[in-house]
Short mmCIF file of C-alpha atoms and ligand atoms in Angstrom, two decimals:
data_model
loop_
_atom_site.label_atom_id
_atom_site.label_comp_id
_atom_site.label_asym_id
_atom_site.label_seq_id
_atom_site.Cartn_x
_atom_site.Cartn_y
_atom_site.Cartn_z
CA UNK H 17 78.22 127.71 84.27
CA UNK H 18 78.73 127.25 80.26
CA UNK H 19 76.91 125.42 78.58
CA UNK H 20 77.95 122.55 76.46
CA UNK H 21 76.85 119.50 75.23
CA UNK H 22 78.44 116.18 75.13
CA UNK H 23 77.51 112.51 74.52
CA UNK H 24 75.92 110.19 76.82
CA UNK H 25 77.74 107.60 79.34
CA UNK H 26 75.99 104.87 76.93
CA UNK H 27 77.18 107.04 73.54
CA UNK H 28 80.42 106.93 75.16
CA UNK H 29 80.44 103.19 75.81
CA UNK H 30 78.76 102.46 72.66
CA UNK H 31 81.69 104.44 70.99
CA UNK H 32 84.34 102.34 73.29
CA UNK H 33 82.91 99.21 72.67
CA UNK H 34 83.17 99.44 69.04
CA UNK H 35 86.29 100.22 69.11
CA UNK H 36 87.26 97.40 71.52
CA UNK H 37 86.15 94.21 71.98
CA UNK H 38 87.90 94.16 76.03
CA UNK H 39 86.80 96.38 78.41
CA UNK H 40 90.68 97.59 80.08
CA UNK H 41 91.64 96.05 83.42
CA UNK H 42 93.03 100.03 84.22
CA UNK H 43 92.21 103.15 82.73
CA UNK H 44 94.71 106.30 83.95
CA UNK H 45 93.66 109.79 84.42
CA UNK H 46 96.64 112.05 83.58
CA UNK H 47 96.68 115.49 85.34
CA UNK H 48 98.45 118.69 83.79
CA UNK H 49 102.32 117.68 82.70
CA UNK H 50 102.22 114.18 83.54
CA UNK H 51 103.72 111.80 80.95
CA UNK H 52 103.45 108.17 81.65
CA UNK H 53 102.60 105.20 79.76
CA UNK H 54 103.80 106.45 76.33
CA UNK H 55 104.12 103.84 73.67
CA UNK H 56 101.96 101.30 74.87
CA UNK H 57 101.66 97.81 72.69
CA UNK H 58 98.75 97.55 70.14
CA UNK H 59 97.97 101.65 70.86
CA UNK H 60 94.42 102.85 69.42
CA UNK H 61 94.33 106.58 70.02
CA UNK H 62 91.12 108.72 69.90
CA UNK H 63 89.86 112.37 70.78
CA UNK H 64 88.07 112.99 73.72
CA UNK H 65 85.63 114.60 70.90
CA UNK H 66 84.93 111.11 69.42
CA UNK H 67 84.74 109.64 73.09
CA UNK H 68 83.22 112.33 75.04
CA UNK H 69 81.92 114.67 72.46
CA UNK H 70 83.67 117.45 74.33
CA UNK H 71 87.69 118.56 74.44
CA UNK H 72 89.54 119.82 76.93
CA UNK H 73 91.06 123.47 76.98
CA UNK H 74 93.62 123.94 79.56
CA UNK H 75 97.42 123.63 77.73
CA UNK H 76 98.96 120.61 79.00
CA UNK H 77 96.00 118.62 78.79
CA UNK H 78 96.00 116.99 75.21
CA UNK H 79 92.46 115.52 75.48
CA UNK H 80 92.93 112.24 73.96
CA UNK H 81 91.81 108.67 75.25
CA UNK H 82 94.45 105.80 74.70
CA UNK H 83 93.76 102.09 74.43
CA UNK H 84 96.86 100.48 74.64
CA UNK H 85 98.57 97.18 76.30
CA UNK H 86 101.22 97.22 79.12
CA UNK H 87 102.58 93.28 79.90
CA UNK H 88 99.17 92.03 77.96
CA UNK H 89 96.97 94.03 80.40
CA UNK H 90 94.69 96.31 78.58
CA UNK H 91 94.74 100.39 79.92
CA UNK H 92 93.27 103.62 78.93
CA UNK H 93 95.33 106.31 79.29
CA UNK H 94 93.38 109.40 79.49
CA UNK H 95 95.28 113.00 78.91
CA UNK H 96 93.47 115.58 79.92
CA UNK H 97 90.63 116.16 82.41
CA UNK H 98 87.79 118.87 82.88
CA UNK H 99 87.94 121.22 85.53
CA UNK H 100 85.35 123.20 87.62
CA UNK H 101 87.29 126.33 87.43
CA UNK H 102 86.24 126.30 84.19
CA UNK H 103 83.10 126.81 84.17
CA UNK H 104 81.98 123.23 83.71
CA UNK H 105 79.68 121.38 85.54
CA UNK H 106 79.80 118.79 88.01
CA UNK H 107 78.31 116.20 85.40
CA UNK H 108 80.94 117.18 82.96
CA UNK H 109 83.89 117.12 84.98
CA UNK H 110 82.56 113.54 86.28
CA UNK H 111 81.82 112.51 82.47
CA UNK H 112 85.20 110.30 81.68
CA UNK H 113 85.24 108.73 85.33
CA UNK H 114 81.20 107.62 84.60
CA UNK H 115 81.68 106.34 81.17
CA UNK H 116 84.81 104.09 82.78
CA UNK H 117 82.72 102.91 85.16
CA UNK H 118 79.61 102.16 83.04
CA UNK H 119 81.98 100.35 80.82
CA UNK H 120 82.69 98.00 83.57
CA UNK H 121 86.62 98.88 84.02
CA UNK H 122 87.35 97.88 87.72
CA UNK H 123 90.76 100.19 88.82
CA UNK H 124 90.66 103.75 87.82
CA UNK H 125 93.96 105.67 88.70
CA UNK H 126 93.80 109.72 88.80
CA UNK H 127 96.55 111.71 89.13
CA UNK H 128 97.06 115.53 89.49
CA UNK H 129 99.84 118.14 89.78
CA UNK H 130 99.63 119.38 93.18
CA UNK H 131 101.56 122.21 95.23
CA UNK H 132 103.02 120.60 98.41
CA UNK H 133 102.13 122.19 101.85
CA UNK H 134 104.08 119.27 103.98
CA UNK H 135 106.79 121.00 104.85
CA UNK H 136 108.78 117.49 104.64
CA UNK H 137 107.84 117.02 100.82
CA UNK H 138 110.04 118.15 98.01
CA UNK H 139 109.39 119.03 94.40
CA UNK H 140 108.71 115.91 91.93
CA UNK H 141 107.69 113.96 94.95
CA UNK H 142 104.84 111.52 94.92
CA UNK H 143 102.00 111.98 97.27
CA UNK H 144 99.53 108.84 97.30
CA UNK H 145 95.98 109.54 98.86
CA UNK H 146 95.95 107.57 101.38
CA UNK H 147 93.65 105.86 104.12
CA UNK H 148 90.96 107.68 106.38
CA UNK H 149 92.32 111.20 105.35
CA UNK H 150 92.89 110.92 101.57
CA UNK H 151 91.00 114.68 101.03
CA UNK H 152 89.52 117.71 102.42
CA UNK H 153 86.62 119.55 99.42
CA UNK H 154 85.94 122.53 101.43
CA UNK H 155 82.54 124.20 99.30
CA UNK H 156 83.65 127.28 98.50
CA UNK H 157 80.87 127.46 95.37
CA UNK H 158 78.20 126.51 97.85
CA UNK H 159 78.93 128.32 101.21
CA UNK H 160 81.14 131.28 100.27
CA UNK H 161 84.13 131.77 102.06
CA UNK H 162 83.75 129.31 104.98
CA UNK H 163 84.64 125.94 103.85
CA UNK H 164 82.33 123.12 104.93
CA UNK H 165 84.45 119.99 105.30
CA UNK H 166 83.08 116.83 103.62
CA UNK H 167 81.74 114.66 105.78
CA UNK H 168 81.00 111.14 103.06
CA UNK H 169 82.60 108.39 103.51
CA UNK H 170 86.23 108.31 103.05
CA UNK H 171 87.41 107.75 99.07
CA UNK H 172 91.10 106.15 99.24
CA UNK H 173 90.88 103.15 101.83
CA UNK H 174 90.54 100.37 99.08
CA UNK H 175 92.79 97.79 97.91
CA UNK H 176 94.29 99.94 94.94
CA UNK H 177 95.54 102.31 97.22
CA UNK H 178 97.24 99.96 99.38
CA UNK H 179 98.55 97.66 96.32
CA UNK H 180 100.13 101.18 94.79
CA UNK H 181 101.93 101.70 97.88
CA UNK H 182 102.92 98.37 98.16
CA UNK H 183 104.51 98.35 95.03
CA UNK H 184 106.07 101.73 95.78
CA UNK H 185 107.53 100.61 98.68
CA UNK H 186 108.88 97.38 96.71
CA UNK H 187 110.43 99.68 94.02
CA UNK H 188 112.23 101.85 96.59
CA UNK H 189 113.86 99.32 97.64
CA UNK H 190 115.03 97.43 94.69
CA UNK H 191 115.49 100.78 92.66
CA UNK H 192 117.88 103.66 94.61
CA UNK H 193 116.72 106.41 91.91
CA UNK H 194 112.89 105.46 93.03
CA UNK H 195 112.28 108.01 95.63
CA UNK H 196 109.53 106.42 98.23
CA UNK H 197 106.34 107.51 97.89
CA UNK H 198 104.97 110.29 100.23
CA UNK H 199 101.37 109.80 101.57
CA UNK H 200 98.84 112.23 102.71
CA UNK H 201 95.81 114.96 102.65
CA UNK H 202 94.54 116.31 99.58
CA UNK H 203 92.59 119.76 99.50
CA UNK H 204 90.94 120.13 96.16
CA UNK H 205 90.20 123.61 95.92
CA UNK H 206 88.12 125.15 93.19
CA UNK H 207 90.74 127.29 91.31
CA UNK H 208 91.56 128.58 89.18
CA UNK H 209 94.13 131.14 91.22
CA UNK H 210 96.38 129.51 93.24
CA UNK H 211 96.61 129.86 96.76
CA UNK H 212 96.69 133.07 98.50
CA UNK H 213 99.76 132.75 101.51
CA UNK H 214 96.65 133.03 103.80
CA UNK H 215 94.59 130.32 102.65
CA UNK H 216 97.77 128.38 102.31
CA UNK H 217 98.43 128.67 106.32
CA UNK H 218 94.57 127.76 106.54
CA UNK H 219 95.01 124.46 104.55
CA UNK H 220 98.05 123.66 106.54
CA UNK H 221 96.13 124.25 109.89
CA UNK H 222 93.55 122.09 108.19
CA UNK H 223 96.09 119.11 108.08
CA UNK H 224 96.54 118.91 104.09
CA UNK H 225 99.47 118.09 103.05
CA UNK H 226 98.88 118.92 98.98
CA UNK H 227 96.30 121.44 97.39
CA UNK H 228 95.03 121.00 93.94
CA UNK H 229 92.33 121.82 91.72
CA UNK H 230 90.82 118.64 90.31
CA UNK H 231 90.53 114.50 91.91
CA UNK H 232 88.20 115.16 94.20
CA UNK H 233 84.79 114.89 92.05
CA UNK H 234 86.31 111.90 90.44
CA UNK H 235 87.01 109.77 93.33
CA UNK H 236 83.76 110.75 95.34
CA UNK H 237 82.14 109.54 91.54
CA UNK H 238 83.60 106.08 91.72
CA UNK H 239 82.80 105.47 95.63
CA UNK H 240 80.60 102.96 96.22
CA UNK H 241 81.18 101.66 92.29
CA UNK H 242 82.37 98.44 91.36
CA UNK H 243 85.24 100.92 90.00
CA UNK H 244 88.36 101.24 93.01
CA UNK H 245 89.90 104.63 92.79
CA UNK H 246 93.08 105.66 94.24
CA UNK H 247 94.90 108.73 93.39
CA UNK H 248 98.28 110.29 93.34
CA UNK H 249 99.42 113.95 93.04
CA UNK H 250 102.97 114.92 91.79
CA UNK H 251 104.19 117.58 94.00
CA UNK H 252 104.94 120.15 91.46
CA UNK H 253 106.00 123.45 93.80
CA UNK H 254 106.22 123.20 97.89
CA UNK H 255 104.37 126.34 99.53
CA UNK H 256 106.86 127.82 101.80
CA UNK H 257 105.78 131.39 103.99
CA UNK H 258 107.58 132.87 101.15
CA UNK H 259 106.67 131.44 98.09
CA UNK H 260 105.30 132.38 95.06
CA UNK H 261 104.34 130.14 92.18
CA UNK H 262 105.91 131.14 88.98
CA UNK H 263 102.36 129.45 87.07
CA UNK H 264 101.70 127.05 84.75
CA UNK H 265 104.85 126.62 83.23
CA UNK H 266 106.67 125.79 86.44
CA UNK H 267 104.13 123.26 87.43
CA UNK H 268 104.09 121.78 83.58
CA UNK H 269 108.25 121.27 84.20
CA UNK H 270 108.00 119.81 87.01
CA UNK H 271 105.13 117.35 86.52
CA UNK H 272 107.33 116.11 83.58
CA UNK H 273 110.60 115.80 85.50
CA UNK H 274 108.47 113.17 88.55
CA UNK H 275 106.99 111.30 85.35
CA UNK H 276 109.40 108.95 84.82
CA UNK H 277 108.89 107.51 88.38
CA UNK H 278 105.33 107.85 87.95
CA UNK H 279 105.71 105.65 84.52
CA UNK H 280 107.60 103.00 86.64
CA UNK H 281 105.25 103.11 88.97
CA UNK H 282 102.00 102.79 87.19
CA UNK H 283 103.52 99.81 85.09
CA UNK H 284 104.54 97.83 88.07
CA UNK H 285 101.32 98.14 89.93
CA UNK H 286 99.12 97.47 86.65
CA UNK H 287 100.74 94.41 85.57
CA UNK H 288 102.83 93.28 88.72
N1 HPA Z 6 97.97 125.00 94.06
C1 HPA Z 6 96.94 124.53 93.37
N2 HPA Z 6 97.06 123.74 92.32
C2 HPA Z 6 98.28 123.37 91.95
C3 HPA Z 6 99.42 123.84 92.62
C4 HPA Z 6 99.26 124.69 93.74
O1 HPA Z 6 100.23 125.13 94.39
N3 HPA Z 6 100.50 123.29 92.01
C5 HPA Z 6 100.03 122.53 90.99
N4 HPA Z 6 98.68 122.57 90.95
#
């Protein structure tokens, strides 16, 4: 574990309530790549250093906290998350999702780049966590190799996770270039490797459908919150018996090709 230090959920708030008088109806989470909501009306942008007191490190995660209007609803777009894989601890990888809630925003929306193991998805697809089987967080840091399935109460069956779809499924069929959403299982694996072929049959035997490496200590934060979560993963590379991830840079590309959809999406379900 590193150490660092950061400010406190109230600096935090204290910090965001300065600096605006409304708490947002939305704030956004935006995994590695992903590019939506750009240009928002009456934008205020700020470091997650002034916010948070900490930055992120990983490239493709700019680490900057954006108040900003879409319709006349008020959003923070967040770029850039903290990950376990590196190095940081539970309470700082939770940090942004607290402070949101503490702040009193009511729909948080997390996204992540995600390698498909549904065999039906396709890359730049959109997989929405849905229902009773929204995500598997085997504990590889607490029990080694064998993965001890999480057994709290499920994170996605809310009304922002049906309203997203909803709206997905509305968009699809006004829009032909809207590819339907996909919905499914999402492993959230510590990292920061990807998946060996092995472990990639194991996931699939385990019934996920998309493996990632951030989302789940954010949506088990906001359970049981007056914050909803829902979360979506942009299928970024499919795992096939063959495949090999080229890295990053693949997953960066493709995350940025799906966000246009995403953009659509997210605007349509924030201020319908
Ligand atoms: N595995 C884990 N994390 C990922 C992947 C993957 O295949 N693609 C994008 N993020």
């Amino acid at each position: 574990m590193i150490e660092t230090t950061t400010k406190s959920i109230s600096q935090s708030v204290e910090f965001l309530r300065k600096v605006s008088k409304d708490v947002p109806e939305a704030a956004v989470v935006l995994g590695s790549g992903v590019k939506v909501l750009e240009a928002l009306s009456d934008e205020q942008s700020f470091s997650y250093d002034q916010v948070f007191g900490i930055s992120p490190t990983i490239v493709g995660h700019a680490g900057s906290l954006t108040l900003g209007r879409v319709q006349g609803k008020l959003v923070a777009v967040m770029r850039g998350r903290f990950h376990l894989y590196e190095g940081h601890d539970w309470e700082v990888v939770t940090l942004p999702t607290r402070v949101m809630i503490e702040w009193g925003v009511r729909h948080l929306y997390l996204t992540n780049a995600a390698g498909g193991l549904n065999q039906e998805f396709a890359v730049g697809d959109l997989m929405l966590l849905t229902g009773y089987r929204d995500h598997l967080n085997p504990k590889w840091k607490e029990t080694g190799l064998i993965p001890a399935l999480m057994s709290a109460p499920t994170a996605c069956a809310n009304e922002l996770t049906n309203h997203i779809w909803a709206v997905g499924e509305k968009l699809a069929k006004s829009d032909q270039r809207f590819r339907p959403l996909k919905s499914g299982t999402y492993a959230g694996l510590l990292g920061p490797t990807y998946e060996t072929l092995a472990e990639i049959e194991m996931l699939r035997r385990l019934k996920s459908d998309a493996v990632g490496m951030s989302t789940v200590p954010e949506l088990q934060t906001a359970l049981g919150t007056k914050t909803v979560a829902a979360a979506i993963s942009v299928v970024t590379n499919v795992w096939s018996d063959d495949a090999a991830i080229d890295g990053h840079e693949e997953v960066l590309k493709a995350a940025k090709a799906a966000s246009e959809r995403l953009d659509k999406l997210f605007r349509a379900a924030i201020a319908p």
